[in-house]
C-alpha cells in the first residue's frame, strides 16, 4: 500500500441531479484528501481527448457528447491505495451491476450516465491528472 493520487470526476448527470454534495460527503467519509477541485464544462475536443483510449468503442461519440452536456466536478484525490478504494466506492461501471452502497448504485442513471469516474491504474492517473490539472494547482501541502 502506498499514498496515491487519482483523478475523480462527478459527471454532468450527477451535477445536474444536484448530488455533488452527497458524493463529496462519501469522499470525505473515506478520509480521502481533496488535493484540487474545479467545475469544468468540457468542450467536445476536451472530452474526446480525455476518452481517447476508448476511441474505437461503439459508445465513444455518445460518451463524449454526454460529457459535454453540462459541467463536471473534476478532482484530484490523494490517499492510501486511493485508486482502488475510489473505484470500490464508485461501484461497477453499469449501475445495474453495481453493489449496494456504491455511488453508482445510488446515483447513476445508465452505463453511460454513470455519475462518476476514477482512474483505473497508476498509469492512467499519471495521464489523466495532468490532462486537467497543472502542477501549480497541485502545489505541495
Ligand atoms: P468511465 O469510468 O468514465 O470510463 C469510460 C466510460 O465510458 C464509462 O465510465 C461510461 O460512462 C462509458 N461506458 C462504458 N461502457 C459503456 C457502454 N457499454 N455504453 C455506453 N457507455 C459506456
Short mmCIF file of N, CA and C and ligand atoms in Angstrom, two decimals:
data_model
loop_
_atom_site.label_atom_id
_atom_site.label_comp_id
_atom_site.label_asym_id
_atom_site.label_seq_id
_atom_site.Cartn_x
_atom_site.Cartn_y
_atom_site.Cartn_z
N UNK A 1 0.84 -1.20 0.00
CA UNK A 1 0.00 0.00 0.00
C UNK A 1 0.87 1.25 0.00
N UNK A 2 0.39 2.25 -0.72
CA UNK A 2 1.17 3.48 -0.77
C UNK A 2 0.20 4.65 -0.97
N UNK A 3 0.70 5.85 -0.69
CA UNK A 3 -0.11 7.03 -0.93
C UNK A 3 -0.14 7.28 -2.43
N UNK A 4 -1.35 7.36 -2.98
CA UNK A 4 -1.54 7.54 -4.42
C UNK A 4 -2.41 8.77 -4.67
N UNK A 5 -2.44 9.16 -5.95
CA UNK A 5 -3.38 10.19 -6.41
C UNK A 5 -4.23 9.60 -7.53
N UNK A 6 -5.48 10.06 -7.61
CA UNK A 6 -6.35 9.62 -8.70
C UNK A 6 -7.16 10.79 -9.20
N UNK A 7 -7.55 10.72 -10.48
CA UNK A 7 -8.49 11.73 -11.00
C UNK A 7 -9.90 11.22 -10.76
N UNK A 8 -10.70 12.03 -10.08
CA UNK A 8 -12.10 11.71 -9.84
C UNK A 8 -12.95 12.75 -10.56
N UNK A 9 -14.02 12.28 -11.20
CA UNK A 9 -14.95 13.20 -11.88
C UNK A 9 -16.36 12.92 -11.39
N UNK A 10 -17.05 13.99 -11.00
CA UNK A 10 -18.51 13.90 -10.83
C UNK A 10 -19.07 14.37 -12.17
N UNK A 11 -19.73 13.46 -12.89
CA UNK A 11 -20.11 13.69 -14.29
C UNK A 11 -21.35 14.58 -14.40
N UNK A 12 -21.64 15.04 -15.63
CA UNK A 12 -22.74 16.01 -15.80
C UNK A 12 -24.10 15.52 -15.30
N UNK A 13 -24.36 14.22 -15.37
CA UNK A 13 -25.66 13.73 -14.88
C UNK A 13 -25.80 13.95 -13.39
N UNK A 14 -24.73 13.69 -12.64
CA UNK A 14 -24.78 13.83 -11.18
C UNK A 14 -24.79 15.30 -10.76
N UNK A 15 -24.06 16.14 -11.51
CA UNK A 15 -24.10 17.58 -11.21
C UNK A 15 -25.52 18.10 -11.45
N UNK A 16 -26.14 17.68 -12.58
CA UNK A 16 -27.49 18.15 -12.90
C UNK A 16 -28.51 17.66 -11.88
N UNK A 17 -28.28 16.48 -11.31
CA UNK A 17 -29.20 15.93 -10.29
C UNK A 17 -29.00 16.57 -8.92
N UNK A 18 -28.00 17.43 -8.80
CA UNK A 18 -27.68 18.11 -7.54
C UNK A 18 -27.32 17.12 -6.42
N UNK A 19 -26.46 16.14 -6.78
CA UNK A 19 -26.00 15.20 -5.75
C UNK A 19 -24.49 15.34 -5.51
N UNK A 20 -23.91 16.45 -5.97
CA UNK A 20 -22.46 16.68 -5.75
C UNK A 20 -22.14 16.63 -4.26
N UNK A 21 -22.94 17.31 -3.46
CA UNK A 21 -22.68 17.38 -2.02
C UNK A 21 -22.70 15.99 -1.39
N UNK A 22 -23.65 15.17 -1.81
CA UNK A 22 -23.74 13.82 -1.23
C UNK A 22 -22.56 12.96 -1.65
N UNK A 23 -22.06 13.17 -2.87
CA UNK A 23 -20.88 12.41 -3.32
C UNK A 23 -19.63 12.90 -2.58
N UNK A 24 -19.53 14.22 -2.38
CA UNK A 24 -18.38 14.75 -1.62
C UNK A 24 -18.39 14.22 -0.18
N UNK A 25 -19.57 14.08 0.39
CA UNK A 25 -19.66 13.53 1.75
C UNK A 25 -19.10 12.12 1.79
N UNK A 26 -19.43 11.32 0.75
CA UNK A 26 -18.91 9.95 0.71
C UNK A 26 -17.39 9.96 0.60
N UNK A 27 -16.84 10.90 -0.17
CA UNK A 27 -15.39 11.02 -0.33
C UNK A 27 -14.75 11.40 1.01
N UNK A 28 -15.37 12.33 1.71
CA UNK A 28 -14.81 12.77 2.99
C UNK A 28 -14.93 11.68 4.06
N UNK A 29 -15.99 10.91 3.99
CA UNK A 29 -16.16 9.81 4.96
C UNK A 29 -15.08 8.75 4.80
N UNK A 30 -14.52 8.63 3.58
CA UNK A 30 -13.42 7.69 3.34
C UNK A 30 -12.07 8.27 3.75
N UNK A 31 -12.09 9.55 4.16
CA UNK A 31 -10.85 10.26 4.55
C UNK A 31 -9.89 10.46 3.39
N UNK A 32 -10.41 10.46 2.13
CA UNK A 32 -9.56 10.85 1.02
C UNK A 32 -9.29 12.36 1.15
N UNK A 33 -8.11 12.77 0.73
CA UNK A 33 -7.79 14.20 0.70
C UNK A 33 -8.15 14.75 -0.68
N UNK A 34 -8.96 15.83 -0.71
CA UNK A 34 -9.24 16.51 -1.98
C UNK A 34 -8.11 17.51 -2.18
N UNK A 35 -7.17 17.15 -3.06
CA UNK A 35 -5.98 18.00 -3.28
C UNK A 35 -6.32 19.20 -4.14
N UNK A 36 -7.24 19.01 -5.09
CA UNK A 36 -7.63 20.08 -6.01
C UNK A 36 -9.01 19.75 -6.54
N UNK A 37 -9.78 20.80 -6.88
CA UNK A 37 -11.13 20.59 -7.42
C UNK A 37 -11.54 21.80 -8.25
N UNK A 38 -12.27 21.52 -9.34
CA UNK A 38 -12.81 22.64 -10.14
C UNK A 38 -13.98 22.14 -10.98
N UNK A 39 -14.91 23.08 -11.24
CA UNK A 39 -16.07 22.79 -12.08
C UNK A 39 -15.69 23.16 -13.51
N UNK A 40 -15.81 22.19 -14.41
CA UNK A 40 -15.40 22.43 -15.81
C UNK A 40 -16.48 21.92 -16.76
N UNK A 41 -16.89 22.79 -17.68
CA UNK A 41 -17.80 22.36 -18.74
C UNK A 41 -16.92 22.04 -19.95
N UNK A 42 -16.71 20.76 -20.21
CA UNK A 42 -15.77 20.35 -21.27
C UNK A 42 -16.30 20.67 -22.65
N UNK A 43 -15.38 21.02 -23.54
CA UNK A 43 -15.69 21.09 -24.96
C UNK A 43 -15.67 19.66 -25.52
N UNK A 44 -16.21 19.52 -26.71
CA UNK A 44 -16.19 18.19 -27.34
C UNK A 44 -14.74 17.73 -27.56
N UNK A 45 -13.88 18.65 -27.94
CA UNK A 45 -12.47 18.28 -28.16
C UNK A 45 -11.82 17.81 -26.86
N UNK A 46 -12.13 18.49 -25.75
CA UNK A 46 -11.56 18.07 -24.46
C UNK A 46 -12.08 16.69 -24.05
N UNK A 47 -13.37 16.45 -24.26
CA UNK A 47 -13.94 15.14 -23.91
C UNK A 47 -13.34 14.05 -24.79
N UNK A 48 -13.21 14.33 -26.07
CA UNK A 48 -12.63 13.33 -26.99
C UNK A 48 -11.19 13.01 -26.59
N UNK A 49 -10.45 14.03 -26.22
CA UNK A 49 -9.07 13.80 -25.81
C UNK A 49 -8.99 12.98 -24.53
N UNK A 50 -9.87 13.30 -23.59
CA UNK A 50 -9.85 12.59 -22.32
C UNK A 50 -10.15 11.10 -22.52
N UNK A 51 -11.13 10.81 -23.37
CA UNK A 51 -11.55 9.42 -23.57
C UNK A 51 -10.93 8.80 -24.84
N UNK A 52 -9.80 9.36 -25.28
CA UNK A 52 -9.14 8.90 -26.50
C UNK A 52 -8.89 7.38 -26.47
N UNK A 53 -8.60 6.86 -25.28
CA UNK A 53 -8.33 5.42 -25.14
C UNK A 53 -9.53 4.58 -25.57
N UNK A 54 -10.72 5.18 -25.55
CA UNK A 54 -11.95 4.45 -25.93
C UNK A 54 -12.39 4.78 -27.37
N UNK A 55 -11.49 5.39 -28.17
CA UNK A 55 -11.92 5.93 -29.47
C UNK A 55 -12.48 4.88 -30.42
N UNK A 56 -12.10 3.60 -30.22
CA UNK A 56 -12.59 2.55 -31.12
C UNK A 56 -13.90 1.94 -30.64
N UNK A 57 -14.33 2.32 -29.43
CA UNK A 57 -15.55 1.70 -28.87
C UNK A 57 -16.79 2.29 -29.52
N UNK A 58 -17.84 1.48 -29.65
CA UNK A 58 -19.06 1.98 -30.30
C UNK A 58 -19.72 3.12 -29.54
N UNK A 59 -19.46 3.22 -28.24
CA UNK A 59 -20.12 4.25 -27.43
C UNK A 59 -19.31 5.56 -27.35
N UNK A 60 -18.17 5.62 -28.06
CA UNK A 60 -17.25 6.75 -27.89
C UNK A 60 -17.90 8.11 -28.18
N UNK A 61 -18.54 8.25 -29.32
CA UNK A 61 -19.10 9.57 -29.68
C UNK A 61 -20.23 9.96 -28.73
N UNK A 62 -21.06 9.00 -28.39
CA UNK A 62 -22.16 9.28 -27.47
C UNK A 62 -21.62 9.67 -26.09
N UNK A 63 -20.59 8.95 -25.63
CA UNK A 63 -19.98 9.25 -24.33
C UNK A 63 -19.40 10.67 -24.33
N UNK A 64 -18.68 11.02 -25.39
CA UNK A 64 -18.07 12.36 -25.46
C UNK A 64 -19.14 13.44 -25.49
N UNK A 65 -20.21 13.19 -26.20
CA UNK A 65 -21.32 14.15 -26.24
C UNK A 65 -21.94 14.30 -24.86
N UNK A 66 -22.19 13.19 -24.19
CA UNK A 66 -22.75 13.22 -22.82
C UNK A 66 -21.87 14.03 -21.87
N UNK A 67 -20.56 13.87 -21.99
CA UNK A 67 -19.64 14.56 -21.07
C UNK A 67 -19.62 16.07 -21.29
N UNK A 68 -20.19 16.53 -22.42
CA UNK A 68 -20.23 17.98 -22.69
C UNK A 68 -21.62 18.57 -22.41
N UNK A 69 -22.53 17.76 -21.87
CA UNK A 69 -23.90 18.25 -21.65
C UNK A 69 -23.98 19.32 -20.57
N UNK A 70 -23.03 19.33 -19.67
CA UNK A 70 -23.02 20.30 -18.58
C UNK A 70 -21.70 20.19 -17.86
N UNK A 71 -21.53 20.98 -16.81
CA UNK A 71 -20.26 20.95 -16.10
C UNK A 71 -20.04 19.65 -15.33
N UNK A 72 -18.76 19.31 -15.16
CA UNK A 72 -18.31 18.20 -14.32
C UNK A 72 -17.56 18.80 -13.13
N UNK A 73 -17.56 18.11 -12.01
CA UNK A 73 -16.63 18.47 -10.94
C UNK A 73 -15.41 17.57 -11.08
N UNK A 74 -14.28 18.19 -11.40
CA UNK A 74 -13.02 17.46 -11.53
C UNK A 74 -12.25 17.58 -10.23
N UNK A 75 -11.70 16.46 -9.77
CA UNK A 75 -10.94 16.47 -8.51
C UNK A 75 -9.72 15.58 -8.60
N UNK A 76 -8.70 15.95 -7.84
CA UNK A 76 -7.59 15.05 -7.59
C UNK A 76 -7.69 14.62 -6.14
N UNK A 77 -7.84 13.31 -5.94
CA UNK A 77 -7.93 12.74 -4.60
C UNK A 77 -6.60 12.08 -4.25
N UNK A 78 -6.24 12.19 -2.99
CA UNK A 78 -5.00 11.57 -2.51
C UNK A 78 -5.30 10.72 -1.30
N UNK A 79 -4.61 9.59 -1.19
CA UNK A 79 -4.77 8.74 0.00
C UNK A 79 -4.10 7.40 -0.22
N UNK A 80 -4.07 6.63 0.86
CA UNK A 80 -3.53 5.27 0.78
C UNK A 80 -4.39 4.46 -0.18
N UNK A 81 -3.76 3.88 -1.20
CA UNK A 81 -4.45 2.97 -2.13
C UNK A 81 -5.72 3.61 -2.71
N UNK A 82 -5.69 4.93 -2.94
CA UNK A 82 -6.92 5.66 -3.30
C UNK A 82 -7.47 5.23 -4.67
N UNK A 83 -6.62 4.77 -5.57
CA UNK A 83 -7.12 4.39 -6.90
C UNK A 83 -8.16 3.27 -6.77
N UNK A 84 -7.79 2.19 -6.08
CA UNK A 84 -8.73 1.07 -5.93
C UNK A 84 -9.87 1.43 -4.97
N UNK A 85 -9.54 2.16 -3.90
CA UNK A 85 -10.59 2.48 -2.91
C UNK A 85 -11.66 3.38 -3.52
N UNK A 86 -11.27 4.35 -4.38
CA UNK A 86 -12.27 5.20 -5.04
C UNK A 86 -13.08 4.37 -6.04
N UNK A 87 -12.43 3.45 -6.73
CA UNK A 87 -13.18 2.59 -7.67
C UNK A 87 -14.16 1.70 -6.92
N UNK A 88 -13.76 1.20 -5.75
CA UNK A 88 -14.67 0.38 -4.94
C UNK A 88 -15.88 1.21 -4.50
N UNK A 89 -15.62 2.46 -4.11
CA UNK A 89 -16.71 3.34 -3.66
C UNK A 89 -17.63 3.70 -4.83
N UNK A 90 -17.06 3.86 -6.05
CA UNK A 90 -17.90 4.17 -7.22
C UNK A 90 -18.82 3.00 -7.55
N UNK A 91 -18.29 1.78 -7.52
CA UNK A 91 -19.06 0.60 -7.93
C UNK A 91 -18.87 0.30 -9.41
N UNK A 92 -19.52 -0.76 -9.88
CA UNK A 92 -19.37 -1.22 -11.26
C UNK A 92 -19.80 -0.14 -12.25
N UNK A 93 -19.16 -0.15 -13.43
CA UNK A 93 -19.47 0.83 -14.48
C UNK A 93 -20.97 0.87 -14.78
N UNK A 94 -21.56 -0.31 -14.90
CA UNK A 94 -23.00 -0.40 -15.16
C UNK A 94 -23.75 -0.38 -13.82
N UNK A 95 -24.55 0.65 -13.58
CA UNK A 95 -25.21 0.74 -12.27
C UNK A 95 -26.11 -0.45 -11.98
N UNK A 96 -26.57 -1.13 -13.03
CA UNK A 96 -27.41 -2.32 -12.82
C UNK A 96 -26.60 -3.44 -12.16
N UNK A 97 -25.27 -3.37 -12.31
CA UNK A 97 -24.40 -4.40 -11.73
C UNK A 97 -23.66 -3.89 -10.49
N UNK A 98 -23.89 -2.65 -10.12
CA UNK A 98 -23.15 -2.05 -9.00
C UNK A 98 -23.71 -2.55 -7.67
N UNK A 99 -22.79 -2.77 -6.73
CA UNK A 99 -23.19 -3.29 -5.41
C UNK A 99 -23.93 -2.22 -4.61
N UNK A 100 -24.76 -2.69 -3.71
CA UNK A 100 -25.48 -1.79 -2.80
C UNK A 100 -24.46 -0.96 -2.02
N UNK A 101 -24.80 0.30 -1.82
CA UNK A 101 -23.92 1.17 -1.04
C UNK A 101 -22.91 1.92 -1.89
N UNK A 102 -22.78 1.55 -3.16
CA UNK A 102 -21.83 2.27 -4.01
C UNK A 102 -22.50 3.53 -4.61
N UNK A 103 -21.65 4.46 -5.03
CA UNK A 103 -22.16 5.73 -5.58
C UNK A 103 -22.96 5.48 -6.85
N UNK A 104 -22.47 4.59 -7.72
CA UNK A 104 -23.19 4.36 -8.98
C UNK A 104 -24.53 3.67 -8.72
N UNK A 105 -24.58 2.78 -7.75
CA UNK A 105 -25.86 2.13 -7.42
C UNK A 105 -26.87 3.20 -7.00
N UNK A 106 -26.38 4.15 -6.21
CA UNK A 106 -27.29 5.15 -5.64
C UNK A 106 -27.63 6.26 -6.64
N UNK A 107 -26.65 6.70 -7.45
CA UNK A 107 -26.87 7.94 -8.21
C UNK A 107 -26.81 7.80 -9.74
N UNK A 108 -26.27 6.69 -10.27
CA UNK A 108 -26.11 6.60 -11.72
C UNK A 108 -27.44 6.27 -12.40
N UNK A 109 -27.56 6.75 -13.65
CA UNK A 109 -28.79 6.52 -14.41
C UNK A 109 -28.63 5.40 -15.43
N UNK A 110 -27.42 5.23 -15.97
CA UNK A 110 -27.20 4.25 -17.03
C UNK A 110 -25.71 3.94 -17.09
N UNK A 111 -25.34 2.99 -17.96
CA UNK A 111 -23.91 2.65 -18.09
C UNK A 111 -23.11 3.84 -18.61
N UNK A 112 -23.75 4.72 -19.38
CA UNK A 112 -23.07 5.93 -19.87
C UNK A 112 -23.14 7.05 -18.83
N UNK A 113 -24.34 7.38 -18.42
CA UNK A 113 -24.54 8.46 -17.43
C UNK A 113 -24.39 7.84 -16.05
N UNK A 114 -23.12 7.50 -15.72
CA UNK A 114 -22.89 6.70 -14.51
C UNK A 114 -22.26 7.50 -13.37
N UNK A 115 -22.55 8.79 -13.34
CA UNK A 115 -22.33 9.67 -12.17
C UNK A 115 -20.88 10.04 -11.86
N UNK A 116 -19.97 9.08 -11.95
CA UNK A 116 -18.60 9.35 -11.51
C UNK A 116 -17.58 8.61 -12.37
N UNK A 117 -16.37 9.09 -12.31
CA UNK A 117 -15.23 8.45 -13.00
C UNK A 117 -14.06 8.39 -12.03
N UNK A 118 -13.22 7.38 -12.20
CA UNK A 118 -11.96 7.31 -11.46
C UNK A 118 -10.90 6.64 -12.31
N UNK A 119 -9.68 7.10 -12.19
CA UNK A 119 -8.56 6.48 -12.91
C UNK A 119 -8.51 4.99 -12.55
N UNK A 120 -8.15 4.16 -13.55
CA UNK A 120 -8.19 2.71 -13.28
C UNK A 120 -6.84 2.12 -12.90
N UNK A 121 -5.79 2.93 -12.90
CA UNK A 121 -4.45 2.42 -12.56
C UNK A 121 -3.53 3.61 -12.30
N UNK A 122 -2.35 3.31 -11.76
CA UNK A 122 -1.34 4.37 -11.57
C UNK A 122 -0.99 5.01 -12.90
N UNK A 123 -0.90 4.16 -13.95
CA UNK A 123 -0.52 4.67 -15.27
C UNK A 123 -1.60 5.61 -15.81
N UNK A 124 -2.87 5.25 -15.66
CA UNK A 124 -3.96 6.12 -16.11
C UNK A 124 -3.99 7.42 -15.31
N UNK A 125 -3.80 7.31 -14.00
CA UNK A 125 -3.82 8.52 -13.16
C UNK A 125 -2.70 9.48 -13.59
N UNK A 126 -1.56 8.92 -13.97
CA UNK A 126 -0.43 9.76 -14.38
C UNK A 126 -0.71 10.49 -15.69
N UNK A 127 -1.64 9.98 -16.49
CA UNK A 127 -2.04 10.67 -17.73
C UNK A 127 -3.23 11.59 -17.46
N UNK A 128 -4.20 11.09 -16.68
CA UNK A 128 -5.47 11.83 -16.51
C UNK A 128 -5.32 13.07 -15.62
N UNK A 129 -4.51 12.99 -14.58
CA UNK A 129 -4.40 14.14 -13.67
C UNK A 129 -3.81 15.36 -14.41
N UNK A 130 -2.68 15.22 -15.10
CA UNK A 130 -2.14 16.41 -15.79
C UNK A 130 -2.94 16.82 -17.02
N UNK A 131 -3.89 15.98 -17.46
CA UNK A 131 -4.77 16.39 -18.57
C UNK A 131 -5.61 17.59 -18.13
N UNK A 132 -5.99 17.61 -16.85
CA UNK A 132 -6.87 18.67 -16.36
C UNK A 132 -6.22 19.61 -15.34
N UNK A 133 -5.18 19.16 -14.64
CA UNK A 133 -4.62 19.97 -13.56
C UNK A 133 -3.15 20.24 -13.80
N UNK A 134 -2.77 21.52 -13.65
CA UNK A 134 -1.37 21.90 -13.80
C UNK A 134 -0.63 21.63 -12.48
N UNK A 135 0.68 21.63 -12.56
CA UNK A 135 1.46 21.43 -11.33
C UNK A 135 1.20 22.54 -10.33
N UNK A 136 0.87 23.75 -10.83
CA UNK A 136 0.57 24.87 -9.94
C UNK A 136 -0.68 24.59 -9.10
N UNK A 137 -1.66 23.91 -9.72
CA UNK A 137 -2.90 23.60 -9.00
C UNK A 137 -2.71 22.45 -8.00
N UNK A 138 -1.60 21.75 -8.12
CA UNK A 138 -1.33 20.60 -7.26
C UNK A 138 -0.14 20.89 -6.36
N UNK A 139 -0.06 22.15 -5.93
CA UNK A 139 1.10 22.56 -5.15
C UNK A 139 1.22 21.68 -3.91
N UNK A 140 2.46 21.42 -3.47
CA UNK A 140 2.65 20.55 -2.29
C UNK A 140 2.08 21.22 -1.04
N UNK A 141 1.52 20.41 -0.16
CA UNK A 141 0.96 20.94 1.09
C UNK A 141 1.90 20.65 2.24
P1 LIG B 1 -15.80 5.78 -17.04
O1 LIG B 1 -15.39 5.10 -15.79
O2 LIG B 1 -15.72 7.26 -17.10
O3 LIG B 1 -14.96 5.16 -18.24
C1 LIG B 1 -15.42 5.12 -19.56
C2 LIG B 1 -16.86 5.48 -19.66
O4 LIG B 1 -17.49 5.01 -20.83
C3 LIG B 1 -17.65 4.81 -18.54
O5 LIG B 1 -17.34 5.37 -17.32
C4 LIG B 1 -19.07 5.04 -19.02
O6 LIG B 1 -19.51 6.38 -18.80
C5 LIG B 1 -18.87 4.83 -20.52
N1 LIG B 1 -19.22 3.47 -20.94
C6 LIG B 1 -18.58 2.32 -20.65
N2 LIG B 1 -19.18 1.27 -21.23
C7 LIG B 1 -20.23 1.78 -21.92
C8 LIG B 1 -21.23 1.21 -22.73
N3 LIG B 1 -21.28 -0.11 -22.95
N4 LIG B 1 -22.14 2.03 -23.28
C9 LIG B 1 -22.09 3.36 -23.06
N5 LIG B 1 -21.14 3.96 -22.29
C10 LIG B 1 -20.24 3.18 -21.72
#
